[in-house]
């Protein structure tokens, strides 16, 4: 017998799938830190291949962004230094523990362009005080994601430009091939820490040039082959 909820809650987050009426249900949101050398340097870290590290955002922080048009993105509370981090998002159709690197891509459903929006002042304070990162990284609506492109249509993008502009001015511009840890490596290593499951999405790290945005500005994030998303901050 199916249990009946004692209260009503919002349904889980989903991401539209390009070329289909279907949506992808989101289970967990994992993010990798410092996965582009020049960004590692700008954050005061070591750009060498030190082991990758991961954090999570709450799965209901997903903000859906259409392939065309601009969505309104609410500026979060409790920050005066809200930053964009453009990232490729990987969506898993299956998972497991201790996934081998050579098998990792077989678990991928598709890819999208996303933003790991960050209350940088709160993240910096957490670093200084050796506290958890949630308040910096998991603000409401802090995971804008564009429509998912299935592997059947785009393959596994490993190179191509990734960029974000603010009010038309270039801010971050790099190439997916500049990732320190590849997507298969990220999936393999992450699966040693957590059992990955269908519905998990991974934000694969951001290149250099992260910076502040304000109310009234418009961010446009683009990845070659994965379209673009546009957000007006209100
Ligand atoms: Mn990030």
CSV table of C-alpha atoms and ligand atoms in Angstrom, one decimal:
chain,number,residue,atom,x,y,z
A,1,UNK,CA,0.0,0.0,0.0
A,2,UNK,CA,1.3,3.4,-0.9
A,3,UNK,CA,1.9,5.7,2.0
A,4,UNK,CA,-0.1,8.9,2.0
A,5,UNK,CA,1.8,12.1,2.8
A,6,UNK,CA,0.6,13.7,6.1
A,7,UNK,CA,1.2,17.1,4.5
A,8,UNK,CA,1.5,18.4,1.0
A,9,UNK,CA,4.9,19.5,-0.4
A,10,UNK,CA,6.2,20.7,-3.7
A,11,UNK,CA,7.1,18.0,-6.3
A,12,UNK,CA,10.7,17.3,-6.9
A,13,UNK,CA,12.7,19.5,-9.2
A,14,UNK,CA,12.9,18.5,-12.9
A,15,UNK,CA,14.8,19.6,-16.0
A,16,UNK,CA,13.2,19.6,-19.4
A,17,UNK,CA,14.8,17.3,-22.0
A,18,UNK,CA,15.5,18.9,-25.4
A,19,UNK,CA,13.6,17.4,-28.3
A,20,UNK,CA,11.1,15.7,-26.0
A,21,UNK,CA,8.0,16.2,-23.8
A,22,UNK,CA,9.8,14.4,-21.0
A,23,UNK,CA,11.5,16.0,-18.0
A,24,UNK,CA,14.5,14.7,-16.0
A,25,UNK,CA,13.8,14.3,-12.3
A,26,UNK,CA,16.6,15.6,-10.1
A,27,UNK,CA,17.7,13.5,-7.1
A,28,UNK,CA,20.9,15.2,-5.8
A,29,UNK,CA,23.0,18.0,-6.9
A,30,UNK,CA,26.8,17.5,-6.6
A,31,UNK,CA,29.3,20.2,-7.4
A,32,UNK,CA,33.0,19.9,-7.9
A,33,UNK,CA,35.3,22.6,-6.6
A,34,UNK,CA,38.2,24.2,-8.4
A,35,UNK,CA,38.2,22.2,-11.7
A,36,UNK,CA,39.9,24.8,-13.9
A,37,UNK,CA,43.5,25.7,-13.2
A,38,UNK,CA,43.2,29.5,-13.6
A,39,UNK,CA,40.1,29.6,-11.4
A,40,UNK,CA,41.9,27.5,-8.7
A,41,UNK,CA,44.7,30.2,-8.8
A,42,UNK,CA,42.2,33.1,-8.5
A,43,UNK,CA,40.6,31.5,-5.5
A,44,UNK,CA,44.1,31.2,-3.8
A,45,UNK,CA,44.4,27.4,-4.4
A,46,UNK,CA,46.8,25.1,-6.0
A,47,UNK,CA,46.2,24.7,-9.8
A,48,UNK,CA,47.9,21.3,-9.8
A,49,UNK,CA,46.1,18.0,-9.9
A,50,UNK,CA,45.4,17.8,-6.1
A,51,UNK,CA,42.4,15.5,-5.5
A,52,UNK,CA,39.1,17.0,-6.5
A,53,UNK,CA,36.6,17.9,-3.8
A,54,UNK,CA,32.9,18.0,-3.8
A,55,UNK,CA,29.9,19.7,-2.1
A,56,UNK,CA,26.1,19.5,-2.6
A,57,UNK,CA,23.4,22.0,-3.2
A,58,UNK,CA,19.9,21.1,-2.1
A,59,UNK,CA,18.0,19.5,-5.0
A,60,UNK,CA,15.2,22.1,-4.9
A,61,UNK,CA,17.7,24.9,-5.7
A,62,UNK,CA,17.3,24.1,-9.4
A,63,UNK,CA,15.9,27.0,-11.4
A,64,UNK,CA,14.6,26.0,-14.8
A,65,UNK,CA,15.8,28.3,-17.6
A,66,UNK,CA,14.2,28.0,-21.1
A,67,UNK,CA,16.3,27.6,-24.3
A,68,UNK,CA,14.9,30.9,-25.5
A,69,UNK,CA,14.0,34.0,-23.6
A,70,UNK,CA,15.0,35.4,-20.2
A,71,UNK,CA,13.9,34.2,-16.8
A,72,UNK,CA,13.8,36.4,-13.7
A,73,UNK,CA,16.4,35.3,-11.1
A,74,UNK,CA,15.7,36.5,-7.5
A,75,UNK,CA,18.8,38.0,-5.8
A,76,UNK,CA,19.2,36.0,-2.6
A,77,UNK,CA,19.0,37.3,1.0
A,78,UNK,CA,22.0,37.8,3.3
A,79,UNK,CA,24.6,38.6,0.7
A,80,UNK,CA,26.3,41.7,-0.7
A,81,UNK,CA,28.6,39.7,-3.0
A,82,UNK,CA,26.6,37.3,-5.2
A,83,UNK,CA,28.7,35.6,-7.9
A,84,UNK,CA,28.1,33.7,-11.1
A,85,UNK,CA,30.0,30.5,-11.9
A,86,UNK,CA,29.2,29.1,-15.3
A,87,UNK,CA,29.5,25.3,-15.4
A,88,UNK,CA,28.6,22.3,-17.5
A,89,UNK,CA,26.0,20.1,-15.8
A,90,UNK,CA,26.1,16.3,-16.2
A,91,UNK,CA,22.9,14.3,-15.6
A,92,UNK,CA,23.0,10.7,-14.6
A,93,UNK,CA,20.5,8.0,-15.8
A,94,UNK,CA,22.1,5.3,-13.5
A,95,UNK,CA,24.7,5.1,-10.9
A,96,UNK,CA,26.6,2.9,-8.5
A,97,UNK,CA,29.5,2.7,-6.1
A,98,UNK,CA,33.2,2.6,-7.1
A,99,UNK,CA,32.3,3.2,-10.8
A,100,UNK,CA,35.4,2.6,-13.0
A,101,UNK,CA,36.5,5.5,-15.1
A,102,UNK,CA,36.1,3.5,-18.3
A,103,UNK,CA,32.4,2.8,-17.4
A,104,UNK,CA,31.6,6.2,-16.1
A,105,UNK,CA,30.1,7.8,-19.3
A,106,UNK,CA,27.7,4.9,-19.7
A,107,UNK,CA,25.8,6.3,-16.7
A,108,UNK,CA,25.3,9.8,-18.3
A,109,UNK,CA,21.9,10.7,-19.6
A,110,UNK,CA,22.8,14.2,-20.9
A,111,UNK,CA,24.4,17.6,-20.5
A,112,UNK,CA,23.3,21.2,-19.9
A,113,UNK,CA,24.6,24.7,-19.2
A,114,UNK,CA,24.2,25.8,-15.6
A,115,UNK,CA,25.2,28.4,-13.1
A,116,UNK,CA,26.6,27.5,-9.6
A,117,UNK,CA,25.4,30.8,-8.1
A,118,UNK,CA,27.3,31.6,-4.9
A,119,UNK,CA,26.9,34.0,-2.0
A,120,UNK,CA,30.7,34.6,-2.1
A,121,UNK,CA,30.9,36.6,1.1
A,122,UNK,CA,29.2,33.8,3.1
A,123,UNK,CA,31.4,31.2,1.5
A,124,UNK,CA,34.5,33.2,2.3
A,125,UNK,CA,33.3,33.6,5.9
A,126,UNK,CA,32.7,29.9,6.1
A,127,UNK,CA,36.2,29.2,4.8
A,128,UNK,CA,37.8,31.6,7.4
A,129,UNK,CA,35.8,30.2,10.3
A,130,UNK,CA,36.1,26.6,9.1
A,131,UNK,CA,32.3,26.2,8.9
A,132,UNK,CA,30.3,24.3,6.3
A,133,UNK,CA,29.6,25.9,2.9
A,134,UNK,CA,25.8,25.5,2.6
A,135,UNK,CA,24.9,29.1,3.3
A,136,UNK,CA,27.3,30.2,0.6
A,137,UNK,CA,26.4,27.6,-2.0
A,138,UNK,CA,22.9,26.4,-1.4
A,139,UNK,CA,20.8,29.5,-1.5
A,140,UNK,CA,17.3,29.2,-2.9
A,141,UNK,CA,17.3,29.2,-6.7
A,142,UNK,CA,21.1,29.0,-6.7
A,143,UNK,CA,21.3,26.3,-9.4
A,144,UNK,CA,19.9,27.7,-12.7
A,145,UNK,CA,20.0,25.0,-15.4
A,146,UNK,CA,19.1,25.0,-19.1
A,147,UNK,CA,17.4,22.2,-20.9
A,148,UNK,CA,19.1,18.8,-21.0
A,149,UNK,CA,20.7,17.7,-24.2
A,150,UNK,CA,20.6,13.8,-24.3
A,151,UNK,CA,23.8,12.0,-25.1
A,152,UNK,CA,22.0,10.6,-28.2
A,153,UNK,CA,22.0,14.1,-29.6
A,154,UNK,CA,25.3,15.7,-28.4
A,155,UNK,CA,27.5,12.8,-27.4
A,156,UNK,CA,29.9,13.6,-24.5
A,157,UNK,CA,31.2,17.2,-24.9
A,158,UNK,CA,34.9,17.3,-23.8
A,159,UNK,CA,35.8,20.5,-25.6
A,160,UNK,CA,34.1,23.7,-26.7
A,161,UNK,CA,33.7,27.1,-25.4
A,162,UNK,CA,32.0,27.8,-22.0
A,163,UNK,CA,31.3,31.4,-21.1
A,164,UNK,CA,29.1,33.9,-19.3
A,165,UNK,CA,28.5,37.6,-19.9
A,166,UNK,CA,26.8,40.2,-17.7
A,167,UNK,CA,24.9,42.9,-19.5
A,168,UNK,CA,26.7,41.8,-22.7
A,169,UNK,CA,30.2,42.2,-21.1
A,170,UNK,CA,32.3,39.0,-21.2
A,171,UNK,CA,33.1,37.8,-17.7
A,172,UNK,CA,34.1,34.1,-17.9
A,173,UNK,CA,35.4,32.5,-21.1
A,174,UNK,CA,37.2,29.2,-21.3
A,175,UNK,CA,37.1,25.8,-22.9
A,176,UNK,CA,35.7,22.5,-21.5
A,177,UNK,CA,39.1,20.9,-22.4
A,178,UNK,CA,40.7,23.1,-19.7
A,179,UNK,CA,39.0,21.0,-16.9
A,180,UNK,CA,41.6,19.6,-14.5
A,181,UNK,CA,39.4,16.5,-13.8
A,182,UNK,CA,37.5,15.0,-16.8
A,183,UNK,CA,33.8,14.0,-16.5
A,184,UNK,CA,34.6,10.3,-16.3
A,185,UNK,CA,37.2,11.0,-13.6
A,186,UNK,CA,34.8,13.1,-11.6
A,187,UNK,CA,32.1,10.4,-11.7
A,188,UNK,CA,34.6,7.7,-10.8
A,189,UNK,CA,36.0,9.6,-7.8
A,190,UNK,CA,32.6,11.0,-6.6
A,191,UNK,CA,31.2,7.4,-6.6
A,192,UNK,CA,33.8,6.4,-4.0
A,193,UNK,CA,32.3,8.9,-1.6
A,194,UNK,CA,28.6,8.5,-2.4
A,195,UNK,CA,26.5,5.8,-4.1
A,196,UNK,CA,25.4,7.7,-7.2
A,197,UNK,CA,21.9,7.1,-8.5
A,198,UNK,CA,19.6,7.9,-11.4
A,199,UNK,CA,18.6,11.6,-11.2
A,200,UNK,CA,21.9,12.9,-9.8
A,201,UNK,CA,23.3,15.9,-11.5
A,202,UNK,CA,26.9,17.1,-11.3
A,203,UNK,CA,28.1,20.7,-11.7
A,204,UNK,CA,31.6,20.2,-13.2
A,205,UNK,CA,33.4,23.3,-12.0
A,206,UNK,CA,33.8,26.8,-13.2
A,207,UNK,CA,36.6,28.5,-15.1
A,208,UNK,CA,38.3,31.8,-14.1
A,209,UNK,CA,36.6,35.1,-14.1
A,210,UNK,CA,33.9,34.6,-11.4
A,211,UNK,CA,32.4,37.9,-10.3
A,212,UNK,CA,29.7,39.9,-8.7
A,213,UNK,CA,26.2,40.5,-10.1
A,214,UNK,CA,23.5,42.9,-9.0
A,215,UNK,CA,19.8,43.4,-9.3
A,216,UNK,CA,18.9,44.7,-12.7
A,217,UNK,CA,21.7,42.9,-14.5
A,218,UNK,CA,21.3,40.1,-17.0
A,219,UNK,CA,23.5,37.1,-17.1
A,220,UNK,CA,23.9,35.0,-20.3
A,221,UNK,CA,25.6,31.6,-20.0
A,222,UNK,CA,26.6,29.6,-23.1
A,223,UNK,CA,28.3,26.3,-23.8
A,224,UNK,CA,29.1,25.2,-27.3
A,225,UNK,CA,26.4,22.7,-28.4
A,226,UNK,CA,24.4,23.0,-25.2
A,227,UNK,CA,22.6,26.3,-25.9
A,228,UNK,CA,22.4,29.3,-23.7
A,229,UNK,CA,20.4,30.6,-20.7
A,230,UNK,CA,19.6,34.2,-19.9
A,231,UNK,CA,18.7,35.4,-16.4
A,232,UNK,CA,17.6,38.9,-15.3
A,233,UNK,CA,18.4,39.5,-11.6
A,234,UNK,CA,15.5,41.0,-9.6
B,1,LIG,MN1,31.2,26.0,-8.8
